[in-house]
Amino acid sequence: MKKILVILLAAAMTVPFAACSAQQQSGNNSGQPETAAAQTETKSAQTETDRETIYQVALLQSLTQGYYDGIIKVSELKEHGDIGIGTFEGVNGEMIVLDGTVYQALGDGTVQEAADDKTVPFSNVTFFDKDGGAELSDINDVNALKEKLNAMVEENGKNLFYFVKMSGTFEKMNVRSEIKQEKPYKTLDKALETDQREFNYDNITGTVVALYCPDYMGGLNTPGWHFHFISDDKTKGGHLLDLQFAKATAEYDATPGFDMCLTDNGDFQKMELSKDVSDAIKKVETNEE
Ligand SMILES: [Zn+2]
């Protein structure tokens, strides 16, 4: 038994991204071959669960502390969702996942489709199944948007996760991205001090992709809202700092499941992930001190 464990661990060390891939294998512990019917049943149950699960790569806390190495590939991330947010190895731009395509909004203001072999140090994705929505009007800043969306969440249940897809023409859109970092990596707030780039757009049509995490997620992510944006023509986008609009349509997917993917990488294992970095997270998410 011990020997098998050692072999498995050795395999996990030599195969990159093994920690996450292993979770995708079906759990037949009986030692008996599964029947075709049982296999089908397992597969459909798996599919059912995945659509209603927020899949998270690492922690916002590990990203904030400067762990920017890729943990899974874009191709693997797409198996877990068709909507999402995140970033890329070296925080090389902001990630927007929309309708199954992974976009990379780079520090120079351009947007490209991310290749399948790019890697991801932090992300949240799910499969979007609309549970409800609302027409929003006369929103003058991001805090007003949060208030409206909070009311929607309160009504439906504040202790679930939500992805929101909000489309419209935005009179003002303020987004940021950042220049790719080189090792040794700085913490995210330090990196953004010099390498954040902001972009302001007027009357831009596109989609805001938003994640809501419940209050109890303070140790693994950040409670409340995290917004990214991409234009309809897929040429502009980033992490949303502020916006203004007269009218937009928000649709939400309430999600009761949570799944997390970590790495056995030594640098990751040395991190003190219970350290309170909530002030640094607030700074990097909102530009506020
Ligand atoms: Zn972001």
XYZ file of C-alpha atoms and ligand atoms in Angstrom:
290
model
C 0.000 0.000 0.000
C 2.750 2.375 1.007
C 4.708 1.545 -2.132
C 1.737 2.356 -4.385
C 1.302 5.693 -2.663
C 4.965 6.568 -3.246
C 4.706 5.664 -6.927
C 1.583 7.776 -7.351
C 3.221 10.734 -5.651
C 6.303 10.376 -7.842
C 4.081 10.342 -10.918
C 2.290 13.455 -9.703
C 5.642 15.239 -9.300
C 6.821 14.462 -12.816
C 3.572 15.110 -14.685
C 2.692 18.806 -14.701
C -0.871 19.639 -13.640
C -1.434 16.077 -12.345
C -3.041 17.366 -9.156
C -6.020 18.772 -11.020
C -6.293 16.179 -13.762
C -6.599 13.430 -11.154
C -9.883 14.943 -9.967
C -11.427 14.273 -13.338
C -11.070 10.500 -13.049
C -14.192 8.595 -12.035
C -14.227 7.145 -8.548
C -14.578 3.376 -8.867
C -12.839 2.042 -5.767
C -14.333 -1.446 -5.853
C -11.581 -2.920 -7.992
C -14.293 -4.398 -10.231
C -14.647 -3.275 -13.828
C -17.575 -0.889 -14.206
C -20.431 -1.970 -16.422
C -21.242 0.195 -19.430
C -24.505 1.291 -17.748
C -22.726 2.252 -14.541
C -20.149 4.184 -16.520
C -22.835 6.106 -18.362
C -24.619 6.848 -15.109
C -21.408 8.106 -13.496
C -20.689 10.275 -16.504
C -24.115 11.892 -16.634
C -24.080 12.478 -12.864
C -20.671 14.117 -13.291
C -21.941 16.344 -16.086
C -24.954 17.344 -14.014
C -22.744 18.303 -11.047
C -20.211 20.208 -13.139
C -22.767 22.558 -14.651
C -23.845 23.684 -11.192
C -20.352 24.061 -9.764
C -18.020 27.032 -9.506
C -14.602 25.703 -10.439
C -11.754 27.683 -8.889
C -8.059 27.436 -9.744
C -5.938 28.177 -6.622
C -6.872 31.102 -4.362
C -7.112 34.840 -4.891
C -4.854 34.896 -1.804
C -2.090 32.903 -3.559
C -2.316 35.184 -6.604
C -2.236 38.286 -4.389
C 0.865 36.965 -2.617
C 2.614 36.510 -5.980
C 2.017 32.906 -7.066
C 1.709 33.493 -10.831
C 2.798 30.087 -12.172
C 0.251 28.258 -14.286
C -1.589 25.457 -12.491
C -3.797 24.154 -15.303
C -3.978 24.709 -19.039
C -6.665 26.767 -20.772
C -7.849 23.565 -22.488
C -8.485 21.949 -19.074
C -10.179 25.058 -17.693
C -12.661 24.955 -20.587
C -13.761 21.480 -19.445
C -15.092 23.127 -16.277
C -17.039 26.052 -17.650
C -18.058 28.355 -20.480
C -18.151 31.600 -18.477
C -15.532 32.960 -16.128
C -12.811 35.326 -15.043
C -9.153 34.947 -14.107
C -5.642 35.622 -15.315
C -2.710 33.915 -17.051
C 0.805 32.779 -16.118
C 2.836 35.798 -15.002
C -0.466 37.772 -14.669
C -0.156 38.310 -18.397
C -3.480 40.086 -18.794
C -7.035 39.619 -17.599
C -9.092 36.573 -18.514
C -12.673 36.743 -19.716
C -14.434 33.466 -20.537
C -17.616 34.020 -22.524
C -19.719 31.480 -24.441
C -16.937 28.893 -24.158
C -14.136 31.074 -25.549
C -11.236 32.170 -23.348
C -10.090 35.743 -24.075
C -6.912 37.426 -22.894
C -7.111 41.205 -22.400
C -3.447 42.225 -22.459
C -1.611 45.112 -20.792
C -1.284 46.933 -24.109
C -5.062 47.173 -24.424
C -5.465 44.484 -27.078
C -7.527 41.319 -26.717
C -6.703 37.910 -28.152
C -8.196 34.450 -27.894
C -6.054 32.455 -25.439
C -4.364 29.391 -26.895
C -5.258 26.056 -25.291
C -1.710 25.497 -24.019
C -1.526 28.787 -22.099
C -1.595 28.196 -18.337
C -3.671 29.673 -15.556
C -2.628 30.572 -11.964
C -6.089 31.756 -10.863
C -9.595 31.563 -12.291
C -13.264 30.935 -11.557
C -15.500 29.339 -14.181
C -18.842 27.583 -14.418
C -21.302 26.538 -17.101
C -23.859 29.332 -17.470
C -27.474 28.244 -17.067
C -29.762 31.218 -16.637
C -31.770 31.152 -13.411
C -33.058 34.709 -13.548
C -32.296 38.265 -14.477
C -33.230 41.916 -14.472
C -33.212 45.034 -16.606
C -30.953 47.587 -14.960
C -31.139 51.314 -15.658
C -29.421 54.576 -14.740
C -26.336 53.139 -13.093
C -23.799 55.885 -12.432
C -20.898 53.921 -10.986
C -19.723 50.480 -9.970
C -21.032 50.849 -6.417
C -24.539 51.544 -7.713
C -24.248 48.400 -9.846
C -23.148 46.360 -6.824
C -26.167 47.646 -4.868
C -28.591 46.539 -7.589
C -26.948 43.156 -7.995
C -26.795 42.663 -4.213
C -30.570 43.164 -4.055
C -30.982 40.457 -6.710
C -28.711 38.106 -4.760
C -30.406 38.836 -1.422
C -33.751 37.954 -2.935
C -32.551 34.679 -4.396
C -30.178 33.581 -1.590
C -26.956 35.311 -0.577
C -25.100 32.146 0.400
C -24.853 30.696 -3.105
C -22.320 31.646 -5.765
C -23.472 33.637 -8.801
C -22.153 34.332 -12.248
C -23.766 37.330 -13.935
C -23.669 38.135 -17.623
C -24.676 41.736 -18.308
C -24.897 43.044 -21.848
C -25.551 46.524 -23.137
C -24.012 49.730 -24.364
C -22.021 51.378 -21.626
C -21.628 55.155 -21.735
C -18.474 54.850 -19.617
C -16.285 51.805 -19.172
C -13.061 51.914 -17.128
C -11.006 48.717 -17.204
C -7.454 47.754 -16.387
C -4.994 45.083 -17.316
C -1.343 44.595 -16.521
C 2.046 43.890 -18.083
C 3.363 40.317 -17.808
C 5.555 39.780 -14.748
C 8.975 38.120 -14.732
C 10.471 36.057 -11.897
C 11.140 36.652 -9.088
C 7.491 37.669 -8.877
C 6.433 40.620 -6.722
C 3.178 40.580 -4.772
C 0.227 41.648 -6.914
C -0.267 45.082 -5.306
C 3.439 45.867 -5.868
C 3.296 44.612 -9.473
C 0.232 46.749 -10.222
C 1.854 49.885 -8.780
C 4.103 50.034 -11.847
C 2.575 47.660 -14.372
C -1.171 48.302 -14.278
C -2.564 49.945 -17.408
C -6.004 51.619 -17.399
C -8.294 52.119 -20.352
C -11.386 54.320 -20.646
C -13.992 53.729 -23.299
C -17.125 55.692 -24.176
C -20.349 54.208 -25.578
C -18.930 50.722 -25.853
C -21.163 47.708 -26.458
C -20.209 44.505 -24.749
C -20.649 42.127 -21.835
C -19.726 42.367 -18.177
C -18.906 38.963 -16.690
C -19.255 39.016 -12.908
C -18.624 36.557 -10.108
C -20.309 36.854 -6.722
C -18.745 35.000 -3.804
C -20.648 34.687 -0.508
C -19.311 36.423 2.623
C -17.808 33.226 4.013
C -15.354 33.000 1.085
C -12.968 35.586 2.574
C -10.179 33.036 3.047
C -10.287 31.551 -0.470
C -11.357 34.418 -2.697
C -13.028 37.742 -1.961
C -16.619 38.196 -0.767
C -18.915 40.082 -3.116
C -18.425 41.067 -6.737
C -15.543 40.759 -9.187
C -16.242 42.214 -12.650
C -14.493 41.748 -15.983
C -15.585 43.205 -19.327
C -15.230 42.380 -23.014
C -16.521 44.365 -25.993
C -18.868 42.759 -28.511
C -16.211 42.950 -31.233
C -13.741 41.246 -28.825
C -11.085 43.927 -29.253
C -11.271 45.607 -25.819
C -11.613 44.345 -22.281
C -10.136 43.853 -18.829
C -10.792 43.972 -15.109
C -13.624 46.446 -14.576
C -12.894 49.363 -12.229
C -15.872 51.605 -12.975
C -18.711 52.086 -15.421
C -21.809 54.092 -16.207
C -24.846 53.134 -18.256
C -28.468 54.007 -18.912
C -29.703 50.496 -19.654
C -28.378 46.937 -19.581
C -29.707 43.414 -19.220
C -28.309 41.237 -16.446
C -28.807 37.476 -16.350
C -27.671 35.350 -13.434
C -26.767 31.740 -12.796
C -27.084 30.776 -9.120
C -24.579 28.042 -8.371
C -24.639 25.828 -5.280
C -21.415 23.825 -5.861
C -17.762 24.715 -5.352
C -14.716 22.809 -6.587
C -11.124 23.879 -6.167
C -7.924 22.922 -7.933
C -4.562 23.249 -6.163
C -0.993 22.358 -7.057
C 1.713 20.260 -5.401
C 4.337 22.758 -6.576
C 6.885 23.389 -3.787
C 6.675 27.189 -3.924
C 2.893 26.992 -3.588
C 3.220 24.597 -0.650
C 5.535 27.034 1.184
C 3.001 29.884 1.046
C 1.203 31.013 4.213
C -2.274 31.070 2.730
C -4.123 31.873 5.946
C -2.302 35.210 6.138
C -4.839 38.064 5.986
C -4.255 39.836 2.659
C -7.757 41.322 2.447
C -6.418 44.912 2.330
C -4.093 44.031 -0.565
C -6.991 42.261 -2.328
C -9.212 45.326 -1.943
C -6.411 47.475 -3.374
C -5.836 45.262 -6.416
C -9.542 44.723 -7.102
C -10.774 48.283 -6.782
C -7.751 50.631 -6.978
C -8.758 51.871 -3.497
C -6.203 52.147 -0.702
Zn -10.067 40.804 -12.150
